[in-house]
PDB file of C-alpha atoms in Angstrom:
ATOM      1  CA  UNK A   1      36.625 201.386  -5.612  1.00  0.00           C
ATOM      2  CA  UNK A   2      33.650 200.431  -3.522  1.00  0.00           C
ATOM      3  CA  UNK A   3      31.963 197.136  -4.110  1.00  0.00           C
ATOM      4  CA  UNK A   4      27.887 196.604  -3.993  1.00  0.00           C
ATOM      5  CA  UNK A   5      27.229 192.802  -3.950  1.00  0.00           C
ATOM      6  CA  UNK A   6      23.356 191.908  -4.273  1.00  0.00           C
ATOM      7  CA  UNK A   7      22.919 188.495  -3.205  1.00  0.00           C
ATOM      8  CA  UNK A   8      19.379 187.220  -4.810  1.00  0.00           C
ATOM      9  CA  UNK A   9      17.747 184.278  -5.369  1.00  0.00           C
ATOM     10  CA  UNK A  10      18.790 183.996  -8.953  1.00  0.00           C
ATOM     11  CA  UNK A  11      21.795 186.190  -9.527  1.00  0.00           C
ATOM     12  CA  UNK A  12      24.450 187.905  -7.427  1.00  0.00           C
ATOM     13  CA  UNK A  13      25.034 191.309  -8.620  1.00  0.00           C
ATOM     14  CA  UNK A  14      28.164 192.495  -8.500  1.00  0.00           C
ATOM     15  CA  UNK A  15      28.993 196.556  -9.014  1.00  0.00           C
ATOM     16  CA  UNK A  16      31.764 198.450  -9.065  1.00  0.00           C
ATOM     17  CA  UNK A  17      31.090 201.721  -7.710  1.00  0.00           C
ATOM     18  CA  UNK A  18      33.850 204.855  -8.269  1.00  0.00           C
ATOM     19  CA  UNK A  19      32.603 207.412  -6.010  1.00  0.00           C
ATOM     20  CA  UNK A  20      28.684 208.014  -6.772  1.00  0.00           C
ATOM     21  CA  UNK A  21      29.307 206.275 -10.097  1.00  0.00           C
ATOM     22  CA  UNK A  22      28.467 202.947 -11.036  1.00  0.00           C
ATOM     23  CA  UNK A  23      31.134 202.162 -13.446  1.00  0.00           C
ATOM     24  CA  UNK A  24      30.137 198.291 -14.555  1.00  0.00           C
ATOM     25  CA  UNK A  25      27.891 195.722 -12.863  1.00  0.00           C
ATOM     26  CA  UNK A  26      27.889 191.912 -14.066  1.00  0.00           C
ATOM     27  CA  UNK A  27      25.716 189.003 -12.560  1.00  0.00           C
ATOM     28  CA  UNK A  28      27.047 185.614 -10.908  1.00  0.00           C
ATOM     29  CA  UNK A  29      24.542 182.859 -10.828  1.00  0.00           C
ATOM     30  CA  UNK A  30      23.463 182.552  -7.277  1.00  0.00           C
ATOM     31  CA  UNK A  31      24.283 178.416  -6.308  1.00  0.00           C
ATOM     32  CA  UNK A  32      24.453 177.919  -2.622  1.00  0.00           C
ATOM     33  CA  UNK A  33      27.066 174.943  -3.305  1.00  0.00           C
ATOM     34  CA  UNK A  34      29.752 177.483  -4.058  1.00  0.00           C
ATOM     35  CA  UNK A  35      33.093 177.954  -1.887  1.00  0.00           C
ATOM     36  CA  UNK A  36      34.470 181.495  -1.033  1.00  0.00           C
ATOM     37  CA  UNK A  37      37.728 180.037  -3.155  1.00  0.00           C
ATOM     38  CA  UNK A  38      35.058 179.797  -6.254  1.00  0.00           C
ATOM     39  CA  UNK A  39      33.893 183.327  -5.324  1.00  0.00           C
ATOM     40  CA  UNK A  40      37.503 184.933  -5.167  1.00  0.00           C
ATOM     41  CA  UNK A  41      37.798 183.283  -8.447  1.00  0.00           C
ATOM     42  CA  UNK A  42      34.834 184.897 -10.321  1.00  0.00           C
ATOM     43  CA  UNK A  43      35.584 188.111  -8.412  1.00  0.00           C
ATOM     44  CA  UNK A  44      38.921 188.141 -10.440  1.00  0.00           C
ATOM     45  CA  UNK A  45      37.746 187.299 -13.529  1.00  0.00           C
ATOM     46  CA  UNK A  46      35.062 190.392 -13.016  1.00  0.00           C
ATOM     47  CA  UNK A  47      38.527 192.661 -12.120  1.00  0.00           C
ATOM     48  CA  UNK A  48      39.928 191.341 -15.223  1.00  0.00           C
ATOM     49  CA  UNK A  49      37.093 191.759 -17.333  1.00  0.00           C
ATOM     50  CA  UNK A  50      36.079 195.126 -16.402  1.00  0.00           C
ATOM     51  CA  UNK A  51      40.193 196.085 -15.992  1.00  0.00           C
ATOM     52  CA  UNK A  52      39.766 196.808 -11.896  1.00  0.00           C
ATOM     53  CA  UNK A  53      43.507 196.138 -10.189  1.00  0.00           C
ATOM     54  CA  UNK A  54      42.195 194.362  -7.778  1.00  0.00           C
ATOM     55  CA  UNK A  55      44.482 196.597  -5.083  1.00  0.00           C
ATOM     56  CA  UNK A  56      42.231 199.518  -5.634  1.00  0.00           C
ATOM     57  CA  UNK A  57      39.412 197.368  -4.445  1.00  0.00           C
ATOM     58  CA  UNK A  58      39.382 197.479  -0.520  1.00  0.00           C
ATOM     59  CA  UNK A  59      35.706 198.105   0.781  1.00  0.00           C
ATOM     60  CA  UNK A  60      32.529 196.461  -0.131  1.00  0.00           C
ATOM     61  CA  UNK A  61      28.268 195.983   1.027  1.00  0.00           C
ATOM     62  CA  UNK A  62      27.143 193.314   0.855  1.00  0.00           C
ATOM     63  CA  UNK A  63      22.713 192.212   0.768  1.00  0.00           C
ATOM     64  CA  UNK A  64      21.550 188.979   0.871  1.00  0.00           C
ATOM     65  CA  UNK A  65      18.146 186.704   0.168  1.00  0.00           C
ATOM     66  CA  UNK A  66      20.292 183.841   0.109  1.00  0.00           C
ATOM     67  CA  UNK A  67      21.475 183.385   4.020  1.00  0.00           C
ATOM     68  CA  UNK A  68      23.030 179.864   2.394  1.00  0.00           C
ATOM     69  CA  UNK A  69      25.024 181.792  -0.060  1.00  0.00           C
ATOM     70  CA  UNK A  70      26.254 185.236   1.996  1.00  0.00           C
ATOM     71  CA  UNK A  71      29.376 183.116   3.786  1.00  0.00           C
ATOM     72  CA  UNK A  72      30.856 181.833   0.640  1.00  0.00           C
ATOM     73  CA  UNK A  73      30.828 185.765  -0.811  1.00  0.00           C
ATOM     74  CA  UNK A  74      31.872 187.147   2.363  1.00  0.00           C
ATOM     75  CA  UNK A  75      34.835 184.659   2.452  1.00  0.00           C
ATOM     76  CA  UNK A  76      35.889 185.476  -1.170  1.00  0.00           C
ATOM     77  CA  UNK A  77      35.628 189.373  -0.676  1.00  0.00           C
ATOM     78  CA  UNK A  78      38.667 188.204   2.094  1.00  0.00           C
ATOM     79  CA  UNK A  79      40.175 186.228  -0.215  1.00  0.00           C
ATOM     80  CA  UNK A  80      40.041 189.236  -2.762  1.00  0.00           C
ATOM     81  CA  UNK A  81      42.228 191.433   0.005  1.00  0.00           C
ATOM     82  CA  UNK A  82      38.895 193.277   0.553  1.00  0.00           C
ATOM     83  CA  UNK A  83      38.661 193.477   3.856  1.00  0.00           C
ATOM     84  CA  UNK A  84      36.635 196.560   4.808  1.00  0.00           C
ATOM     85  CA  UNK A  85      33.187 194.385   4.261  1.00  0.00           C
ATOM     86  CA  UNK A  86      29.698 196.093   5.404  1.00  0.00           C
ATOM     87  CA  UNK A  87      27.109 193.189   5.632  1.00  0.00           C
ATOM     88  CA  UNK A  88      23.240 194.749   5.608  1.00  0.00           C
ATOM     89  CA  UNK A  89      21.723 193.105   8.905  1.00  0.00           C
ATOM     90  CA  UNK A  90      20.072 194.469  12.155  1.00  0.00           C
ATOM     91  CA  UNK A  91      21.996 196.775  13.796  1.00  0.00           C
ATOM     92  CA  UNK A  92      23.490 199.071  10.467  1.00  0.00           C
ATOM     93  CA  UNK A  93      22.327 202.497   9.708  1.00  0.00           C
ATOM     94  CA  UNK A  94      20.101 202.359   6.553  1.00  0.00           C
ATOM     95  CA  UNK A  95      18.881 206.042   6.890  1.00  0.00           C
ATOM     96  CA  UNK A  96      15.266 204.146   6.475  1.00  0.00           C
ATOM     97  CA  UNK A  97      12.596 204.483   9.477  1.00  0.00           C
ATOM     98  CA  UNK A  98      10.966 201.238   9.292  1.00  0.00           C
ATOM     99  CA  UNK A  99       7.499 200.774  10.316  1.00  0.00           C
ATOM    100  CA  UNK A 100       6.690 197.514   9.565  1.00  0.00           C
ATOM    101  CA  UNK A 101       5.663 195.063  12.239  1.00  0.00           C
ATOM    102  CA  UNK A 102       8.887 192.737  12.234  1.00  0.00           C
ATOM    103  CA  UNK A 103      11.520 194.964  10.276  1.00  0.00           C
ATOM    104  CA  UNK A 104      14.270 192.501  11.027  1.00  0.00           C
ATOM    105  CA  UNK A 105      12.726 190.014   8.475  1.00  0.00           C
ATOM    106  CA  UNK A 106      12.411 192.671   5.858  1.00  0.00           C
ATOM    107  CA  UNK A 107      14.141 191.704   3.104  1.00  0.00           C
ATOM    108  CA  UNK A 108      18.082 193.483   2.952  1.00  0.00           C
ATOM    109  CA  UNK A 109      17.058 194.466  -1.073  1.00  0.00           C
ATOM    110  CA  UNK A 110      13.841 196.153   0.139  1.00  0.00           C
ATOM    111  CA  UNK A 111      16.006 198.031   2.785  1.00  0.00           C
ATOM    112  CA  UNK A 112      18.677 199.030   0.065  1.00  0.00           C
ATOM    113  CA  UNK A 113      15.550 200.147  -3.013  1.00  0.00           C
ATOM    114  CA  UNK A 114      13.970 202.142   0.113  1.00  0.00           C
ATOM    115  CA  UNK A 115      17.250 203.977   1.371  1.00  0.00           C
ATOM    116  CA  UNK A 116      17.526 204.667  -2.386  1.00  0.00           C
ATOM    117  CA  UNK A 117      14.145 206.295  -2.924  1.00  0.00           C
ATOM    118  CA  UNK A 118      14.112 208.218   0.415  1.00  0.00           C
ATOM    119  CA  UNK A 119      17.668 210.293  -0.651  1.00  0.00           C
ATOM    120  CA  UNK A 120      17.150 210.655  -4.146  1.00  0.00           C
ATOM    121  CA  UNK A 121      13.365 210.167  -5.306  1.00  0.00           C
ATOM    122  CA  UNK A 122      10.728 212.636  -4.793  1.00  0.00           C
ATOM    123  CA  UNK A 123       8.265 210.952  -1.732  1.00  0.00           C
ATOM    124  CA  UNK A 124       5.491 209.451  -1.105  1.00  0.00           C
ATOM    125  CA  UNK A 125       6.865 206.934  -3.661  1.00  0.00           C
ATOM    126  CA  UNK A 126       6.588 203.022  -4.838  1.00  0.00           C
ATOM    127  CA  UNK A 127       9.873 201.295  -5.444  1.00  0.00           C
ATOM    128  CA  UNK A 128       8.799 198.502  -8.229  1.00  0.00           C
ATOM    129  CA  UNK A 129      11.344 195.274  -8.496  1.00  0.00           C
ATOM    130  CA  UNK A 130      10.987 192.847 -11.423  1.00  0.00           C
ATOM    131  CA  UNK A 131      13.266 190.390 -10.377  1.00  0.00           C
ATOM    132  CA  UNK A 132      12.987 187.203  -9.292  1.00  0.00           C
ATOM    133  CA  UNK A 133      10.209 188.047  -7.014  1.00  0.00           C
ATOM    134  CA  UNK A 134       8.092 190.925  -7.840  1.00  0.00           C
ATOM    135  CA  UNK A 135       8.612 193.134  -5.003  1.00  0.00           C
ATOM    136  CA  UNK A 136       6.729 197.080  -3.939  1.00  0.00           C
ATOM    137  CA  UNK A 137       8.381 199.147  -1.132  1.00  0.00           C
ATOM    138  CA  UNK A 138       6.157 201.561  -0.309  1.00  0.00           C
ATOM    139  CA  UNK A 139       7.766 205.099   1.545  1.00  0.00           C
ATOM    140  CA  UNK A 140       5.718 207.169   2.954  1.00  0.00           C
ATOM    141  CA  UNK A 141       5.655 211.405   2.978  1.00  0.00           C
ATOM    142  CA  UNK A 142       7.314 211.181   5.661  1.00  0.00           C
ATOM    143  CA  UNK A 143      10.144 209.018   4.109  1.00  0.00           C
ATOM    144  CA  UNK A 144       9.292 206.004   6.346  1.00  0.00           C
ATOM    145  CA  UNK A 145       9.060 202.237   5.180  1.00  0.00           C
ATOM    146  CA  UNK A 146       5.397 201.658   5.824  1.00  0.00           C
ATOM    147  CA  UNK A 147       4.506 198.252   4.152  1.00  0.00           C
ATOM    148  CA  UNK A 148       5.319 195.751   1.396  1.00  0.00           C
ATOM    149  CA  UNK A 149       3.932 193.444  -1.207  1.00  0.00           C
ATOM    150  CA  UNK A 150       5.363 190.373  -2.583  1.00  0.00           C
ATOM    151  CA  UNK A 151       4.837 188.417  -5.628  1.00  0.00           C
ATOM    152  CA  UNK A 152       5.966 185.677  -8.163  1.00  0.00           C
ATOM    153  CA  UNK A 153       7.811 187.324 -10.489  1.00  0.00           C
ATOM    154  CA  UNK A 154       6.829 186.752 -13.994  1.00  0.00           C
ATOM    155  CA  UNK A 155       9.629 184.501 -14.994  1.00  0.00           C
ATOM    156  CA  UNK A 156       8.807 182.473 -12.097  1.00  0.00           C
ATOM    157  CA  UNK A 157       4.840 182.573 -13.041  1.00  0.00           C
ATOM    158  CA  UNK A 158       6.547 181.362 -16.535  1.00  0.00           C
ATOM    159  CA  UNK A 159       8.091 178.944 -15.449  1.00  0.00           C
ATOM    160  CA  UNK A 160       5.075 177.699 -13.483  1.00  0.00           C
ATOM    161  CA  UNK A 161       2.979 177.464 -16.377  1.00  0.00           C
ATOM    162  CA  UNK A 162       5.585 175.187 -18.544  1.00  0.00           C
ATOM    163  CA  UNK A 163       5.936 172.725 -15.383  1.00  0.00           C
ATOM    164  CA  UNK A 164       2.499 172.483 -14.172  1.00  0.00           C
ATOM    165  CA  UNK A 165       0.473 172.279 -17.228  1.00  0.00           C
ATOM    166  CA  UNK A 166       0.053 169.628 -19.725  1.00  0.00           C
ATOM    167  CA  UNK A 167      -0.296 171.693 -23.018  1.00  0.00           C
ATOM    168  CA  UNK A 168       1.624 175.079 -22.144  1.00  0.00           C
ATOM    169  CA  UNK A 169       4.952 175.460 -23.538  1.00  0.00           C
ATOM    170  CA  UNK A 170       7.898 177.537 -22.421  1.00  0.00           C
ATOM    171  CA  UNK A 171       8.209 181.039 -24.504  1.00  0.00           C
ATOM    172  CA  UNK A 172      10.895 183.803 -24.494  1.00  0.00           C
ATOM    173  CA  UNK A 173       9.375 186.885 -22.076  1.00  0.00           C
ATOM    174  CA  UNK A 174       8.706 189.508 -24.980  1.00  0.00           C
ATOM    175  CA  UNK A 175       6.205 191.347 -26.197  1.00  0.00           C
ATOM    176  CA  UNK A 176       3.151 189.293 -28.299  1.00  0.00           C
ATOM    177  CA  UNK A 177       2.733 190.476 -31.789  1.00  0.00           C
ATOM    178  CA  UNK A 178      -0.986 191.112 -32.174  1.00  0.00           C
ATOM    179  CA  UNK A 179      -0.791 193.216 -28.721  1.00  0.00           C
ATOM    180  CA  UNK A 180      -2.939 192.007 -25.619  1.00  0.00           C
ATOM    181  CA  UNK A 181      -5.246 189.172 -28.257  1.00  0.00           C
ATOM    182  CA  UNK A 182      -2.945 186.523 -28.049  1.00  0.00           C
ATOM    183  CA  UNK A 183      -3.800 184.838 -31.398  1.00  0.00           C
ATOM    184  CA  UNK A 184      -2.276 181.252 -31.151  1.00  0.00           C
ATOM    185  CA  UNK A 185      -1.208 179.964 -27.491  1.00  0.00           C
ATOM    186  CA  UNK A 186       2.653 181.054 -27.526  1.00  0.00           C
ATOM    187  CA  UNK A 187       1.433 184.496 -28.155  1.00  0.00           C
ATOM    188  CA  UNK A 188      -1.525 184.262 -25.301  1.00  0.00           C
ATOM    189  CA  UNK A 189       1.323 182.861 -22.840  1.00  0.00           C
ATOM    190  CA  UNK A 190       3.272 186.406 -23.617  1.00  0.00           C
ATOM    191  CA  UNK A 191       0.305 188.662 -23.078  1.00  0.00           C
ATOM    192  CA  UNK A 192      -0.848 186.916 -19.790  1.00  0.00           C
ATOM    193  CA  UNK A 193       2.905 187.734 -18.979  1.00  0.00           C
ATOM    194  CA  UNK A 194       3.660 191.026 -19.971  1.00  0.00           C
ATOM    195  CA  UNK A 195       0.092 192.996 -20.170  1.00  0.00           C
ATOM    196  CA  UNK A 196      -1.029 191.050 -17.214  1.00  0.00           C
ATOM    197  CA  UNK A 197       2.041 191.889 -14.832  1.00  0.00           C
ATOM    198  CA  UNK A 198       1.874 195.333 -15.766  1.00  0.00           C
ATOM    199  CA  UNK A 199      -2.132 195.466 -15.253  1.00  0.00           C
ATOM    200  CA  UNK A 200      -0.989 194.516 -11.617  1.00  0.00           C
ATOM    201  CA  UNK A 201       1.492 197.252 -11.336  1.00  0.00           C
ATOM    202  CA  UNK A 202      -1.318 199.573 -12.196  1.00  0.00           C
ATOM    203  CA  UNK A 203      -3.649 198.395  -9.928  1.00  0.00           C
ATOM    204  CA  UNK A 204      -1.335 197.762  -7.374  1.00  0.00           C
ATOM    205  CA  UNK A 205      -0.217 201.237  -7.638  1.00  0.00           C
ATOM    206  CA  UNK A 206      -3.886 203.249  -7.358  1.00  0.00           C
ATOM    207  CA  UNK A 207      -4.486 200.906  -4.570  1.00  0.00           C
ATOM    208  CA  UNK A 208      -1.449 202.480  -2.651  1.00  0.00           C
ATOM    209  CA  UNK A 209      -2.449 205.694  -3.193  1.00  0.00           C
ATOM    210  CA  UNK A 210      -5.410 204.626  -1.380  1.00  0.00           C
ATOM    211  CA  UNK A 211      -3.148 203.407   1.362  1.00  0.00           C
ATOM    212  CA  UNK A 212      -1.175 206.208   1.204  1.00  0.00           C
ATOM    213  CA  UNK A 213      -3.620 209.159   0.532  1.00  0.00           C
ATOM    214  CA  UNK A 214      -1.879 210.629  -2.616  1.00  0.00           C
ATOM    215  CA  UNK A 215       0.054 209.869  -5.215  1.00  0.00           C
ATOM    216  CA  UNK A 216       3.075 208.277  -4.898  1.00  0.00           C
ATOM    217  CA  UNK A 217       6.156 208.373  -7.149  1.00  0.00           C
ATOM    218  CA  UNK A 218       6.858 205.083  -9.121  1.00  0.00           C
ATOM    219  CA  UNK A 219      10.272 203.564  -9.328  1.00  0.00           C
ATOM    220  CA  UNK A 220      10.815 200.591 -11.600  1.00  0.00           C
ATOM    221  CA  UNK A 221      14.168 198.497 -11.495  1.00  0.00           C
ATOM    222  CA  UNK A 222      14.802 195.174 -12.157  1.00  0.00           C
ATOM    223  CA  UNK A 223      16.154 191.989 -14.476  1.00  0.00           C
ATOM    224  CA  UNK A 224      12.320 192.046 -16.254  1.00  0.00           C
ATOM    225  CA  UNK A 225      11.562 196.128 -15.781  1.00  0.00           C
ATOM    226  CA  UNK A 226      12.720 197.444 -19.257  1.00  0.00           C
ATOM    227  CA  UNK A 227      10.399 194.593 -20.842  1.00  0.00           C
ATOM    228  CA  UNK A 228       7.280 195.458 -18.815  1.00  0.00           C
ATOM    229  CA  UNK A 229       7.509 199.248 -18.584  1.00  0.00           C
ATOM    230  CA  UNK A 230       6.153 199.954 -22.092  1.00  0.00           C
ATOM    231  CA  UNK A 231       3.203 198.277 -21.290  1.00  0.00           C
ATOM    232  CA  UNK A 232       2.363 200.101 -17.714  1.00  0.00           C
ATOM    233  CA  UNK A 233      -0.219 202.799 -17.897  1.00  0.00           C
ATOM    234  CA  UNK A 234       0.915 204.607 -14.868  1.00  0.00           C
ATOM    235  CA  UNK A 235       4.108 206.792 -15.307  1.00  0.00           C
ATOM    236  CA  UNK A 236       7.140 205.359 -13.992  1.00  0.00           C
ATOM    237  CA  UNK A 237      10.677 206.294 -14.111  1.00  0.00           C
ATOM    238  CA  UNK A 238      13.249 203.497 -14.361  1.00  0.00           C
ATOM    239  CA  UNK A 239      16.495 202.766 -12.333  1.00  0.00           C
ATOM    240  CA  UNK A 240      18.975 200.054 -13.532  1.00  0.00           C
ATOM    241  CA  UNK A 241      20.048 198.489 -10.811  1.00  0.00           C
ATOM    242  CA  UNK A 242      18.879 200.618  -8.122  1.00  0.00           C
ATOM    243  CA  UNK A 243      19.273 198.047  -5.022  1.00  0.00           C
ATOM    244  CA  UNK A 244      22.931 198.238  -5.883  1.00  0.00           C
ATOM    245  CA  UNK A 245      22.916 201.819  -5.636  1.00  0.00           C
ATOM    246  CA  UNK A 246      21.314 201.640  -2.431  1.00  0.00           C
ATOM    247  CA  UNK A 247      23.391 199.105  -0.420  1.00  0.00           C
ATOM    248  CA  UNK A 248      26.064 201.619  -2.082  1.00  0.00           C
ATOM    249  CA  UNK A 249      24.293 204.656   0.340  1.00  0.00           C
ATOM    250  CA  UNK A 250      23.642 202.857   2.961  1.00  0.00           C
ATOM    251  CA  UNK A 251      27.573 202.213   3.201  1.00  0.00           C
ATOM    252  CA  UNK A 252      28.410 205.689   2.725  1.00  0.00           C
ATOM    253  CA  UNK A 253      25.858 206.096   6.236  1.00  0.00           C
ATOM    254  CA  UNK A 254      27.719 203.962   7.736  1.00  0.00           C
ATOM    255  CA  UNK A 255      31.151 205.465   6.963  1.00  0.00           C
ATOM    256  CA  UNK A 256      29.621 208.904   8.083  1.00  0.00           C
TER     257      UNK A 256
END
């Protein structure tokens, strides 16, 4: 069994992949104070939970956001016995031509979502994260990595609201009742949130085929994507987890 670990701001994904197939996924709470002996840990728990013998585990990738976090899950992948360990960084084959102006700062989950989209999506195409930040990889026709654009995600832009305002309460990220006419201020919080982050998807997304010259191919993924995508006009086709799946071909590269 091949492990994908997405290391992200708010959550470390953790998937379990048996040959193409992701079999089971579960998130760790990202906290930059944890030891690679509290990683092994929670990795064992995850092989107990999901009934993994832990021997059958020997290879893993590993992507990181969190540089303060990626030594303590590196050291507990050791710990686990898994010692064939691909860490995304400079220098390892992602299949992705990158034509951005400093691609070593590019993000490791934009790498993975683009390697993604360039073997299995048709192209130009728009990879849409909802995570933690709200994130577009763009891919050209030509399947190259030509630009990004980064954004508070909504939770974040929730949270904002609830700390830096006097009168706005937190609410739960769902859909309002009455639709985009928030009718009391709970329900105008939630359609700010949900028809306003999808409004930007749209727009974002006919300004990019602008950029790009045609239509590209939307892919939505992400903690907050099943919530939004009712609400987005333009057609998109969702993919749980898809950064996993990624990092998971840009190991199989790299064992080629």
């Amino acid at each position: 069994m091949l492990l994908a670990v997405e290391i992200g701001n708010s959550h470390i994904s953790v998937g379990g992949f048996d040959g193409d197939e992701l079999v089971w996924v579960a998130p760790i709470a990202t906290d930059t104070r944890r030891t690679g002996a509290q990683v092994a840990m929670e990795l064992g728990g995850l092989f107990r939970l999901f009934g993994v013998q832990a021997a059958a585990c020997t290879q893993a990738v590993v992507g990181s956001v969190v540089p303060a976090a990626t030594q303590a899950v590196l050291d507990g992948l050791r710990m686990m016995g898994i010692t064939d360990v691909l860490s995304l960084s400079s220098g390892v084959k992602t299949g992705v031509n990158i034509k951005t102006e400093q691609p070593r700062q590019l993000g490791s989950d934009l790498v993975a979502n683009a390697a993604w989209a360039c073997g299995h999506a048709p192209l130009p195409c728009v990879v849409v994260d909802l995570g933690t930040a709200t994130t577009f990889t763009v891919v050209d026709e030509s399947g190259a990595l030509t630009g990004t654009a980064i954004c508070a995600g909504v939770q974040i832009s929730l949270d904002a609201l609830k700390s830096c305002t006097a009168q706005l309460a937190g609410v739960t990220l769902q859909a309002p009742k009455h639709g985009v006419l928030g009718r009391n201020t709970g329900e105008a919080i939630k359609a700010g949130a949900i028809y306003g982050t999808a409004a930007m998807i749209d727009g974002m997304v006919a300004r990019f085929t602008q950029a790009l010259g045609m239509p590209p191919h939307v892919l939505l993924t992400g903690g907050a994507a099943q919530t939004i995508a009712p609400y987005i006009h333009t057609p998109c086709e969702q993919v749980p987890h898809l950064t996993l799946y990624g990092l998971a071909d840009i190991w199989r590269k790299n064992q080629a």
